Coordinates of C-alpha atoms and ligand atoms in Angstrom, one line a residue:
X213 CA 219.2 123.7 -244.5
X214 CA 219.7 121.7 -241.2
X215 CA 218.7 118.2 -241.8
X216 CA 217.5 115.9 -238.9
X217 CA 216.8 112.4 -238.3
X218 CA 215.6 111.2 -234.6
X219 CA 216.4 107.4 -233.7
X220 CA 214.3 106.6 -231.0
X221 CA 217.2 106.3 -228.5
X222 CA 218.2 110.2 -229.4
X223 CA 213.8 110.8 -229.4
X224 CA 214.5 109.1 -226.0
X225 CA 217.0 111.8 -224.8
X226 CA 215.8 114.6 -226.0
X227 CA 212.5 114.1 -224.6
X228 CA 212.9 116.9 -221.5
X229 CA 214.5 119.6 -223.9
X230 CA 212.0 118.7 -227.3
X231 CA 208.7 120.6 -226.0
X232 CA 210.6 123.6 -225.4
X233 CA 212.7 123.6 -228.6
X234 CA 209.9 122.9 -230.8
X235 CA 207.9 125.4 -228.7
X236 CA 210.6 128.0 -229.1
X237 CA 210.9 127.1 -232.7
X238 CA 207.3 127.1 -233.3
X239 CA 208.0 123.9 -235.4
X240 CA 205.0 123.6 -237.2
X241 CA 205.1 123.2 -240.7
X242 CA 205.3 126.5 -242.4
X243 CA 205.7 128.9 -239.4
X244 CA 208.0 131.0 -239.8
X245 CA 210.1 130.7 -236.9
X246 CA 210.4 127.0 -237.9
X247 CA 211.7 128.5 -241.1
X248 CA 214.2 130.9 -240.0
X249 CA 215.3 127.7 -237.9
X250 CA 216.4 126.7 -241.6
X251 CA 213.8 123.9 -241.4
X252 CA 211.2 122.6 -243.7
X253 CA 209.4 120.5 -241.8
X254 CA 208.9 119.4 -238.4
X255 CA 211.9 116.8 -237.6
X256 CA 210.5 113.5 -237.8
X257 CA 214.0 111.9 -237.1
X258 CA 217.1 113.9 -235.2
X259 CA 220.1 112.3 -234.5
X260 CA 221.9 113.6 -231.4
X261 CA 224.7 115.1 -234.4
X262 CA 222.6 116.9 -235.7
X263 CA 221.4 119.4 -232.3
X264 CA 224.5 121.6 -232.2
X265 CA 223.7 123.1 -235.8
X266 CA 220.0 123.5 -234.4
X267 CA 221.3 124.7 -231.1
X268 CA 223.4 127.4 -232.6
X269 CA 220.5 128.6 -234.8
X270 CA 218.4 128.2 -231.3
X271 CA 221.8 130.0 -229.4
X272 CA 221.5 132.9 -232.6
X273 CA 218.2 133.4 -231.6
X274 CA 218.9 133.7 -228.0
X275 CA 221.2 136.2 -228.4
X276 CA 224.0 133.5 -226.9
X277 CA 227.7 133.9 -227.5
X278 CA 228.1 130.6 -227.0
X279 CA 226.6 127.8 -228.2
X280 CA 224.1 125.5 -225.5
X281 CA 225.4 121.9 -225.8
X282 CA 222.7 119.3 -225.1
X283 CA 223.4 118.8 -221.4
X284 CA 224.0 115.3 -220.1
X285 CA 221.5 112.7 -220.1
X286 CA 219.2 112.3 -217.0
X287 CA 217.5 109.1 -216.7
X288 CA 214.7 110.7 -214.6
X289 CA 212.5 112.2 -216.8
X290 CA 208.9 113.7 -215.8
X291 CA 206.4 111.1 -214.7
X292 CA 203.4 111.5 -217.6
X293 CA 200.2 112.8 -215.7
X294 CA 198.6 109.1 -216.7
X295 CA 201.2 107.2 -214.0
X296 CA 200.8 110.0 -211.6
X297 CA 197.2 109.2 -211.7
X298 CA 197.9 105.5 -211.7
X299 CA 199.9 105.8 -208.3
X300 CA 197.4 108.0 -206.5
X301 CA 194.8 105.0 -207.2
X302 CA 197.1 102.8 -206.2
X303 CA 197.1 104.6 -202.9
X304 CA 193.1 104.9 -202.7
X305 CA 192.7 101.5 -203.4
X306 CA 194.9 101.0 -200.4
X307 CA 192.6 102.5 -198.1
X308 CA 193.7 106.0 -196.9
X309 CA 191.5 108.6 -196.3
X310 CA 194.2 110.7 -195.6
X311 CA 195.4 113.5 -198.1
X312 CA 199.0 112.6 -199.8
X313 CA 201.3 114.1 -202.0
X314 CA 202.6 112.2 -205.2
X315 CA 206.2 113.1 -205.6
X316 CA 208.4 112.9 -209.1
X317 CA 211.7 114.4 -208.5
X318 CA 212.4 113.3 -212.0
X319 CA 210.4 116.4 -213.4
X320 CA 212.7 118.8 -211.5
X321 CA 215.7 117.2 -212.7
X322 CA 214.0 117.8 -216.9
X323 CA 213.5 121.2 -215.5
X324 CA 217.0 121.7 -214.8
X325 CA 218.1 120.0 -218.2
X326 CA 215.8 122.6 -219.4
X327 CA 217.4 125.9 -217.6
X328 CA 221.0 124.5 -218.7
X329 CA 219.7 124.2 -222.5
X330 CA 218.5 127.6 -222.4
X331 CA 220.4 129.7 -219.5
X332 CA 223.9 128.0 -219.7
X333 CA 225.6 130.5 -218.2
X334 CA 224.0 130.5 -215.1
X335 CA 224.4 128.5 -212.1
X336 CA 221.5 127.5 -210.4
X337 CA 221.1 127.8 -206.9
X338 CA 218.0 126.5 -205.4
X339 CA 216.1 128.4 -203.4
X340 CA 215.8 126.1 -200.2
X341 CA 212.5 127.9 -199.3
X342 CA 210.3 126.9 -202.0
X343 CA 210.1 123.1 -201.1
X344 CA 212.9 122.0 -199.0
X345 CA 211.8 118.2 -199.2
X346 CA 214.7 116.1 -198.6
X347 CA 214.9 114.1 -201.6
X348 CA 214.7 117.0 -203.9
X349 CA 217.4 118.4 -202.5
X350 CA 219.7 115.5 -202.7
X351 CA 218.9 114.6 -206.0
X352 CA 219.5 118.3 -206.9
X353 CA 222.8 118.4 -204.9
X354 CA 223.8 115.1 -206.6
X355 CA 223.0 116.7 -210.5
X356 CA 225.3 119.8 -209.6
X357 CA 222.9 122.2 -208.1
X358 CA 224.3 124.6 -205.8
X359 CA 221.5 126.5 -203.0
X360 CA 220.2 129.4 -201.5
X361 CA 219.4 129.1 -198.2
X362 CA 217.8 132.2 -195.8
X363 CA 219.0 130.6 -192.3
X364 CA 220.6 127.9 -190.0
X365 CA 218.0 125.5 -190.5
X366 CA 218.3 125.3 -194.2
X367 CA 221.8 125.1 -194.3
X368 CA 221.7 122.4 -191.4
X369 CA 219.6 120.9 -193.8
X370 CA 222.0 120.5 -196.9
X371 CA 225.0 120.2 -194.2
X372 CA 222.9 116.7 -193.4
X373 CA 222.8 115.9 -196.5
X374 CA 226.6 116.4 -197.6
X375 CA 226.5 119.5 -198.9
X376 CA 229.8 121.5 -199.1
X377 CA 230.0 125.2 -197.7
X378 CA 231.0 126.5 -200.8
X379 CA 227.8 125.5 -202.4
X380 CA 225.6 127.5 -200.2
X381 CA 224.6 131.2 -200.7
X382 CA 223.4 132.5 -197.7
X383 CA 220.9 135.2 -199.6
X384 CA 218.6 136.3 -196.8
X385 CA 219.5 140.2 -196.8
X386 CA 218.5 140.1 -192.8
X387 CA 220.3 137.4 -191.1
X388 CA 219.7 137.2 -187.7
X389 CA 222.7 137.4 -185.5
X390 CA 223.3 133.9 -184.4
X391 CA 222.6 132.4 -187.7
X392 CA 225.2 134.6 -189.3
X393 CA 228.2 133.2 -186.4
X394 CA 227.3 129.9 -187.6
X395 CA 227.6 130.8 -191.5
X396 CA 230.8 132.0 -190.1
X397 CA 231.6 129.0 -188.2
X398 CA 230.5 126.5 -191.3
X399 CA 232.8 128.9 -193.6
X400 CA 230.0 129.8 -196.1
X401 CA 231.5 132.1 -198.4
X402 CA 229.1 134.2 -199.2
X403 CA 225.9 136.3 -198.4
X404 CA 223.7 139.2 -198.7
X405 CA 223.1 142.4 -197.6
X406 CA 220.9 145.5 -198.8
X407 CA 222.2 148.2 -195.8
X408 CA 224.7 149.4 -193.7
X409 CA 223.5 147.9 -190.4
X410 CA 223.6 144.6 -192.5
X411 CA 227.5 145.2 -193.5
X412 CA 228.3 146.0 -189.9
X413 CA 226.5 143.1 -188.4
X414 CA 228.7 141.0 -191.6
X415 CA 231.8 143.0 -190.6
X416 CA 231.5 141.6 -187.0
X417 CA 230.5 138.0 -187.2
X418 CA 231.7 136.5 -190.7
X419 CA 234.4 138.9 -191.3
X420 CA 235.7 135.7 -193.9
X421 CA 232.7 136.2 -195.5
X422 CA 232.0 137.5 -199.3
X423 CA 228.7 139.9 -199.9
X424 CA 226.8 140.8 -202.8
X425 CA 224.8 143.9 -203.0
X426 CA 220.9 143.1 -203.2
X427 CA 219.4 145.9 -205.2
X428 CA 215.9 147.0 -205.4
X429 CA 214.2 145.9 -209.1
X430 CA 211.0 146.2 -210.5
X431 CA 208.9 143.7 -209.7
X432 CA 205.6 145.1 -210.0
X433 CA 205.2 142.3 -212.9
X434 CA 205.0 139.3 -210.0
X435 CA 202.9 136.7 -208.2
X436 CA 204.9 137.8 -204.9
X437 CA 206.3 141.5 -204.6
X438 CA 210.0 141.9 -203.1
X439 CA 211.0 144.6 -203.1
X440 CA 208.9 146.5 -201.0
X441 CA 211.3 144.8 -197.9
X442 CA 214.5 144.0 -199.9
X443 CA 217.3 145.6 -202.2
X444 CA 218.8 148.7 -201.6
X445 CA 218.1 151.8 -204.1
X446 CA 220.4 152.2 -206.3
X447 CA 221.0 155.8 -205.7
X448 CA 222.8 154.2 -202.4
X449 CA 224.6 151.8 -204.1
X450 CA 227.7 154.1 -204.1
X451 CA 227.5 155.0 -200.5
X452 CA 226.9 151.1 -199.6
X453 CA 230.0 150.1 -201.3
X454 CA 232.2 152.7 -199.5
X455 CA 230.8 151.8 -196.4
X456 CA 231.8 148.1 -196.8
X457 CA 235.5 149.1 -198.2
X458 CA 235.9 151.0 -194.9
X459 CA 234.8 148.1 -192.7
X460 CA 237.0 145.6 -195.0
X461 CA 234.3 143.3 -196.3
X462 CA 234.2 142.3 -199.6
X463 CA 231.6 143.2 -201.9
X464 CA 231.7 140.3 -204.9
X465 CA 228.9 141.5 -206.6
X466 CA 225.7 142.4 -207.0
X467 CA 222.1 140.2 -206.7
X468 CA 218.1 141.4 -207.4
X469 CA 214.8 139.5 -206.9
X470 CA 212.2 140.7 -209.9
X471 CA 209.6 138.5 -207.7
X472 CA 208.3 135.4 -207.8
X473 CA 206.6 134.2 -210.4
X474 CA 207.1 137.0 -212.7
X475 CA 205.3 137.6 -216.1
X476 CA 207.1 139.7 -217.7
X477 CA 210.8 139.2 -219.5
X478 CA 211.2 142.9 -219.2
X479 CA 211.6 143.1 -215.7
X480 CA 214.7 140.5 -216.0
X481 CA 216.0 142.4 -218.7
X482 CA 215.7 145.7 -216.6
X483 CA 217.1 144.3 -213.7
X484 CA 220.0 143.3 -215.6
X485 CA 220.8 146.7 -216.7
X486 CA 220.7 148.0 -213.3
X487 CA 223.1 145.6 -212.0
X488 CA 225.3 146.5 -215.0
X489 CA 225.1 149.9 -213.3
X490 CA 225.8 148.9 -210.2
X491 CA 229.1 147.3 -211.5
X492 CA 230.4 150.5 -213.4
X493 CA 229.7 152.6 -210.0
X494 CA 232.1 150.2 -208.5
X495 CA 234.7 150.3 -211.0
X496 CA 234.6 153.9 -210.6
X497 CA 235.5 153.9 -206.9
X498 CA 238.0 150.8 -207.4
X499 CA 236.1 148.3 -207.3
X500 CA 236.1 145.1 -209.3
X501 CA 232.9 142.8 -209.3
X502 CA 232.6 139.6 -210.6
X503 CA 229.6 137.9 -209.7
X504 CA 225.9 139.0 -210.7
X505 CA 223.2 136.7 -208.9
X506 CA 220.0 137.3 -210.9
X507 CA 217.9 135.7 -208.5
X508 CA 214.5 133.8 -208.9
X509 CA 211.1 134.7 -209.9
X510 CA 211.1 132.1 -213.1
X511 CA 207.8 130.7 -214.0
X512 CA 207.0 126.7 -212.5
X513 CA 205.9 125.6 -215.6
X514 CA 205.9 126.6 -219.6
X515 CA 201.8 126.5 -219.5
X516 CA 201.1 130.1 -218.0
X517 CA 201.4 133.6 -220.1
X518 CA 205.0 133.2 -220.5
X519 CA 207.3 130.4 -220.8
X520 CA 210.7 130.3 -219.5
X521 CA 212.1 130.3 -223.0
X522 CA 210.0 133.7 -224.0
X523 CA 212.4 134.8 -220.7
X524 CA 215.6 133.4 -221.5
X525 CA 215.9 134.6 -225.2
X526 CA 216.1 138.6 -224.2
X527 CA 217.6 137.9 -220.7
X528 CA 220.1 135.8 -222.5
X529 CA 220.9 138.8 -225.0
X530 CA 221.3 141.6 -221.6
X531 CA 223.8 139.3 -220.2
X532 CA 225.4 139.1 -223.5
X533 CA 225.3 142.5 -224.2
X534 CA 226.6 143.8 -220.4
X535 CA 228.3 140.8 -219.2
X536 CA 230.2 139.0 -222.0
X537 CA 232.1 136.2 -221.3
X538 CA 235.2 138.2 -221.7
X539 CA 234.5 140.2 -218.5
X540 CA 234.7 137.6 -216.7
X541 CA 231.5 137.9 -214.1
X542 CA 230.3 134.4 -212.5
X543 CA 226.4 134.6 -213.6
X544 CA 224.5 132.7 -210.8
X545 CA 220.6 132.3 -210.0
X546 CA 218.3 131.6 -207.0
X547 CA 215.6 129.7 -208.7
X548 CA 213.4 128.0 -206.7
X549 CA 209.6 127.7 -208.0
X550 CA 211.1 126.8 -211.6
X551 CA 212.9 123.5 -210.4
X552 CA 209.9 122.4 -207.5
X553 CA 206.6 123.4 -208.8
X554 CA 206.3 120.2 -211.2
X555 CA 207.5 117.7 -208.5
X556 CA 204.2 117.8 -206.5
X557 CA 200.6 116.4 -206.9
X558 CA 198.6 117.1 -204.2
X559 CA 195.4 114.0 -203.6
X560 CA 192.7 115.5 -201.1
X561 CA 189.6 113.2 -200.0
X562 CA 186.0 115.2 -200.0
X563 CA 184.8 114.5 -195.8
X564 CA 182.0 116.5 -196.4
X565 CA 179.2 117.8 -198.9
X566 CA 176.8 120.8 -198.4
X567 CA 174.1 122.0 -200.4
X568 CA 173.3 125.7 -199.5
X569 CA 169.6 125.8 -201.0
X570 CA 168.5 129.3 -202.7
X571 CA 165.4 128.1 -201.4
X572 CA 166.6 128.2 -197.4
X573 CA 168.3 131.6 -197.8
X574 CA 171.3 130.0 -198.9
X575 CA 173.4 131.2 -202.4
X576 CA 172.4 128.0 -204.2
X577 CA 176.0 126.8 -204.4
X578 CA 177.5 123.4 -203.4
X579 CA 180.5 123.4 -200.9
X580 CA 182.3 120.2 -200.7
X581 CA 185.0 120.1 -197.5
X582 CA 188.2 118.2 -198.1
X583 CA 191.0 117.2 -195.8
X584 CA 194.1 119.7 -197.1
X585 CA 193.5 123.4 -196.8
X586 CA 194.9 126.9 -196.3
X587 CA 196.6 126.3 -193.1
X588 CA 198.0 122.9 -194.5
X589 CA 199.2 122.6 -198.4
X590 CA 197.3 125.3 -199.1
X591 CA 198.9 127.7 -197.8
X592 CA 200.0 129.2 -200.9
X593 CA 196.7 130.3 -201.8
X594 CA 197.7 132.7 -199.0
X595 CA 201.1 133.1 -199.0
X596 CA 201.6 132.9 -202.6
X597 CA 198.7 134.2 -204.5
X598 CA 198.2 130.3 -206.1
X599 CA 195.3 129.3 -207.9
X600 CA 195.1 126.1 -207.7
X601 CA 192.9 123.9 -210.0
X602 CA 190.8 120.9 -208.7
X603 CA 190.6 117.4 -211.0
X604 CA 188.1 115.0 -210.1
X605 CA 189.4 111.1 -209.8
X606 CA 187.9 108.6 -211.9
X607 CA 188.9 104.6 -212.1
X608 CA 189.9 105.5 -215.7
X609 CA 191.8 108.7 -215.3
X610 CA 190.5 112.6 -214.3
X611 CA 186.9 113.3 -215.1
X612 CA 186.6 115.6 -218.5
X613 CA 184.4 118.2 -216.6
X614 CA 183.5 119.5 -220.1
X615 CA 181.3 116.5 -221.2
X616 CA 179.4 117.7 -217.5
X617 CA 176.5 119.2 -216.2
X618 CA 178.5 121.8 -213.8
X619 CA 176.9 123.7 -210.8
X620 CA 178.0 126.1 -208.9
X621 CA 180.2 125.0 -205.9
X622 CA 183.6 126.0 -204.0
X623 CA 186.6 123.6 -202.1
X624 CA 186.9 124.4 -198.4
X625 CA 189.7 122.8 -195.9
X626 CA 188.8 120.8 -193.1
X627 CA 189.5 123.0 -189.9
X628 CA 187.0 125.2 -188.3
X629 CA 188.0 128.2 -189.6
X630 CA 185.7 130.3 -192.2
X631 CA 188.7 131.9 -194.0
X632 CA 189.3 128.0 -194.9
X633 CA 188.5 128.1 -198.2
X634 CA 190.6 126.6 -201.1
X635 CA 188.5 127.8 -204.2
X636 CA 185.4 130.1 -203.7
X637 CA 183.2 130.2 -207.0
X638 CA 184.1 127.6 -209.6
X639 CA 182.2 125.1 -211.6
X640 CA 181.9 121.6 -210.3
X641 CA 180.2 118.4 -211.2
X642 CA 178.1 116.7 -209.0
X643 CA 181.1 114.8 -206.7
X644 CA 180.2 112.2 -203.9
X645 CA 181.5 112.6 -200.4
X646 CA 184.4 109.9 -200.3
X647 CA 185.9 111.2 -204.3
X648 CA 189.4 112.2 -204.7
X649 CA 190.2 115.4 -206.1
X650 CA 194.0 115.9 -207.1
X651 CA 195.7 118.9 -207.9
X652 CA 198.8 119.2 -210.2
X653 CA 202.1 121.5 -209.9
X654 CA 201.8 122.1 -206.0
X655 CA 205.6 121.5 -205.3
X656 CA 206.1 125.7 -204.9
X657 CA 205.0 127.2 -200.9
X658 CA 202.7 124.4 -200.1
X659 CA 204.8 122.2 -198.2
X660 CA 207.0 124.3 -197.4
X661 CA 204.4 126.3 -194.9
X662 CA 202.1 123.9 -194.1
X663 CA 201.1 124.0 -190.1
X664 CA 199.3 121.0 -188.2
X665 CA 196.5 123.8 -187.2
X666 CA 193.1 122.0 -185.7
X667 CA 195.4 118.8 -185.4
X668 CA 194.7 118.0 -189.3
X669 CA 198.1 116.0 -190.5
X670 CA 199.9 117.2 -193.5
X671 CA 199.5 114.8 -196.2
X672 CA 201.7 111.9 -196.3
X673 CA 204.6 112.0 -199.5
X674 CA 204.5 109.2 -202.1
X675 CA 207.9 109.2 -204.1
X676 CA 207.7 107.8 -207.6
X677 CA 211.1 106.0 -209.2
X678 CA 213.5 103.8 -207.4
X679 CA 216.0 106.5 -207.4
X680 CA 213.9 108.5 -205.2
X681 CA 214.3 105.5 -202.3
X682 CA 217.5 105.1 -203.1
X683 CA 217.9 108.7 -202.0
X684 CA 215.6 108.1 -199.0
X685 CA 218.1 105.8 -197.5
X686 CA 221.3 108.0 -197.8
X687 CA 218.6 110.3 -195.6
X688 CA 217.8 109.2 -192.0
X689 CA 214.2 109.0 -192.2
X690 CA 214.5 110.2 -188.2
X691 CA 215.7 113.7 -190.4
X692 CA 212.9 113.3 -192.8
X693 CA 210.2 113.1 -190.2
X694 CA 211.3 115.6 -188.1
X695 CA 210.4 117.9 -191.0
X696 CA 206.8 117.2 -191.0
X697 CA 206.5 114.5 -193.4
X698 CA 204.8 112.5 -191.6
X699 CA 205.7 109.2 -194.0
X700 CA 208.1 108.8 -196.2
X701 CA 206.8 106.0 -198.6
X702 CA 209.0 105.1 -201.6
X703 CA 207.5 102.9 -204.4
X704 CA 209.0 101.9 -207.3
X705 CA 206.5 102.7 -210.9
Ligands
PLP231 C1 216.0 135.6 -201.8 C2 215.1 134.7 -202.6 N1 215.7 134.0 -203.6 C3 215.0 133.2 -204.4 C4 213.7 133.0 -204.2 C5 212.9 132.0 -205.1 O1 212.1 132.6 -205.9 P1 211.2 131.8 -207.0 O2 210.5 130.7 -206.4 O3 210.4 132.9 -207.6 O4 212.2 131.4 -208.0 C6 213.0 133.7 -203.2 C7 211.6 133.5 -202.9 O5 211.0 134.0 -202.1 C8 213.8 134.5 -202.4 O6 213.2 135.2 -201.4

């Protein structure tokens, strides 16, 4: 029997990894997974001494070899949804009409406590791509995140913001010419490739240069298919590693992509065992690996189908079971939607209201217009399949739509374009034109792709926590503009 006691300092800690562990656990009184935790009852007090016996019943379960130590304490834990709120009425009650982000950096920094607690192993790389706002990545560079980056620009990026070489993966499988030389030039050990044309291109201009095989996974399971540009097929594996002998580059390892925002554990579990394959052809040609990159595709957030600890307890047992600690394989990831999507709320203004009357040939629905749409923040409803859900603003909070009469109505953007339309066919109450909508987790391929189209600005960013200026002025705010943030506005909660 474990027993636990929680002072309100170690309550205070723990608070970014306790929702998962007690998730994981299923801590309720009586459940059995509680019980096979060796717990009675939900712990009402847990001193910090007390988490390594529950983390190696947690690490047992995982199928770790080694036990997960509580990682170090980050004072910037996740903003609660009620001082989000607060700060975008503080913003409206400033006077913009314009649409504006809400940023908490501090909620990718309890997501990364989170991925050390239950993927220790593995070194996160982020993936540049997914939000490459400034003052997440210096706050991830500062905590010990390394990056993926897929050309000069993003690399240029982290180079402006201190970031050593040898923390950069260049993972884009196709580099173009001239962004490879300056890989090269920059001495940024290591990249990708999937072909041969790829090996000779890597053989020519970053000769220096490291490579890990991308291989073709299943990813059939995701928001955002892969595969059907990237990874070699494994039945070339053989000849792709022969090839890059003969030219003298240096094949570390081996990396896959199972998709972003993938819903099914399996497909990391597969994709493990094919690397594992991978690495035996090797050794059977002379060839030692030692670095498996297991790429992204982890979900944003632990409220969809599957949480990231229903992924890390059987990926955790395939890397146990094929790549012990013992043989001696650097286990590295590209995670990039798991660390952003949380850092975003997106505040849109309704311009413009339309009743379509049955009555005038119309479908009877409402369509409210607001200023942030497919070709601005939006953009992932394209690019990434998003669905994203509307709350309605209220001086106390976010309107409970289910204490509402709700009609029929769908959320378009503001430019001229029909295909402008942010959610067709939902269920809205009755909104005036001048309400603010906000939508939560938009910090994954909005920002990131947003265009000026119809000359509608991209919405301003609103950084909670001092840290977060702090940050802003070890980053020229000449830089920070110059990648479409129009404002950089720091403000302290
Ligand atoms: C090569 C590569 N690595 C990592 C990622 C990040 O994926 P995710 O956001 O699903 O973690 C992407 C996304 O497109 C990618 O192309």
């Amino acid at each position: 029997m474990v027993s636990i006691s929680l002072t309100r300092t170690a309550m205070g800690r723990l608070r970014p990894h306790q929702p998962s562990l007690v998730r994981f656990c299923g801590v309720a009184p009586g459940s059995t997974r509680f019980a096979s935790l060796g717990l009675s009852e939900p712990p009402k007090r847990l001193s910090t001494q007390a988490l390594p016996a529950v983390g190696s019943k947690v690490g047992a379960m995982l199928g770790l070899h080694h036990v997960p130590t509580i990682p170090p304490t980050s004072p910037f834990f996740a903003a609660t949804k009620s001082v989000i709120v607060q700060e975008i009425r503080r913003q409206v009650a400033r006077g913009t009409e314009e649409p504006f982000f809400v940023v908490d950096i501090g909620a990718a920094l309890d997501r990364l406590s989170l991925w050390r607690w239950f993927l220790p192993r593995v070194e996160p790389f982020y993936a540049v791509k997914c939000c490459p706002d400034p003052n997440l990545l210096y706050s991830l560079a500062q905590a010990g995140v390394n990056f993926d980056c897929a050309s000069r620009g993003e690399m240029e990026q982290l180079f402006e913001l201190g970031v050593k070489p040898d923390r950069i993966l260049y993972a884009n499988p196709c580099k173009q010419p001239s962004h490879l030389k300056f890989a090269a030039l920059r001495r940024v050990p290591l990249s990708v490739f999937d072909c041969e044309g790829e090996l000779e291109k890597h053989a020519a201009l970053h000769p220096e240069g490291d490579v890990l095989l991308r291989i073709a996974v299943d990813d059939s399971q995701a928001q955002c298919v892969m595969s059907c540009k990237y990874g070699a097929p494994i039945v070339s594996a053989k000849r792709l590693l022969a090839r890059a002998a003969e030219l003298r580059v240096r094949v570390r390892g081996v990396s896959f992509h199972v998709g972003s925002g993938c819903f099914s554990a399996h497909s990391f579990v597969e994709a493990v065992e094919r690397a594992a394959f991978v690495f035996d052809i090797a050794e059977s040609i002379g060839m030692k690996l030692d670095v498996l990159d297991i790429g992204g595709g982890f979900p944003g957030s632990d409220d969809g189908r599957l949480s990231f600890a229903d992924i890390a307890a059987p990926l955790n047992g395939a890397l146990g079971q094929m790549f012990p600690l013992s043989r001696g394989v650097r286990l590295i990831a590209e995670p990039g939607r798991f660390l952003a999507e949380k850092t975003h709320t997106l505040a849109v203004n309704v311009i413009g209201k339309k009743v379509v009357n049955a009555s005038e040939g119309g479908d009877g629905t409402t369509r409210y217009y607001v200023n942030d749409g497919l070709y601005g923040s939006f953009n992932s409803v394209v690019y990434d399949h998003a669905k994203p859900t509307a709350q309605l603003l209220t001086p106390s909070g976010a309107l409970d739509f289910s204490s509402e009469e709700l009609y029929p109505s769908s959320i378009w953007g503001p430019t001229c374009d029909g295909l402008d339309c942010v959610i067709q066919n939902t269920q809205l109450p009755d909104i005036l034109v001048g309400s603010w909508l906000f939508f939560e987790r938009m910090g994954a391929y909005t920002c990131a792709a947003g265009s000026n189209f119809n000359g509608m600005p991209l919405p301003q960013k609103v950084y909670l926590r001092e840290a977060a200026s702090s940050c802003a002025s070890a980053i020229s705010l000449r830089q920070v503009k110059s990648q479409h943030q129009p404002h950089l506005v720091a403000t302290a909660t």
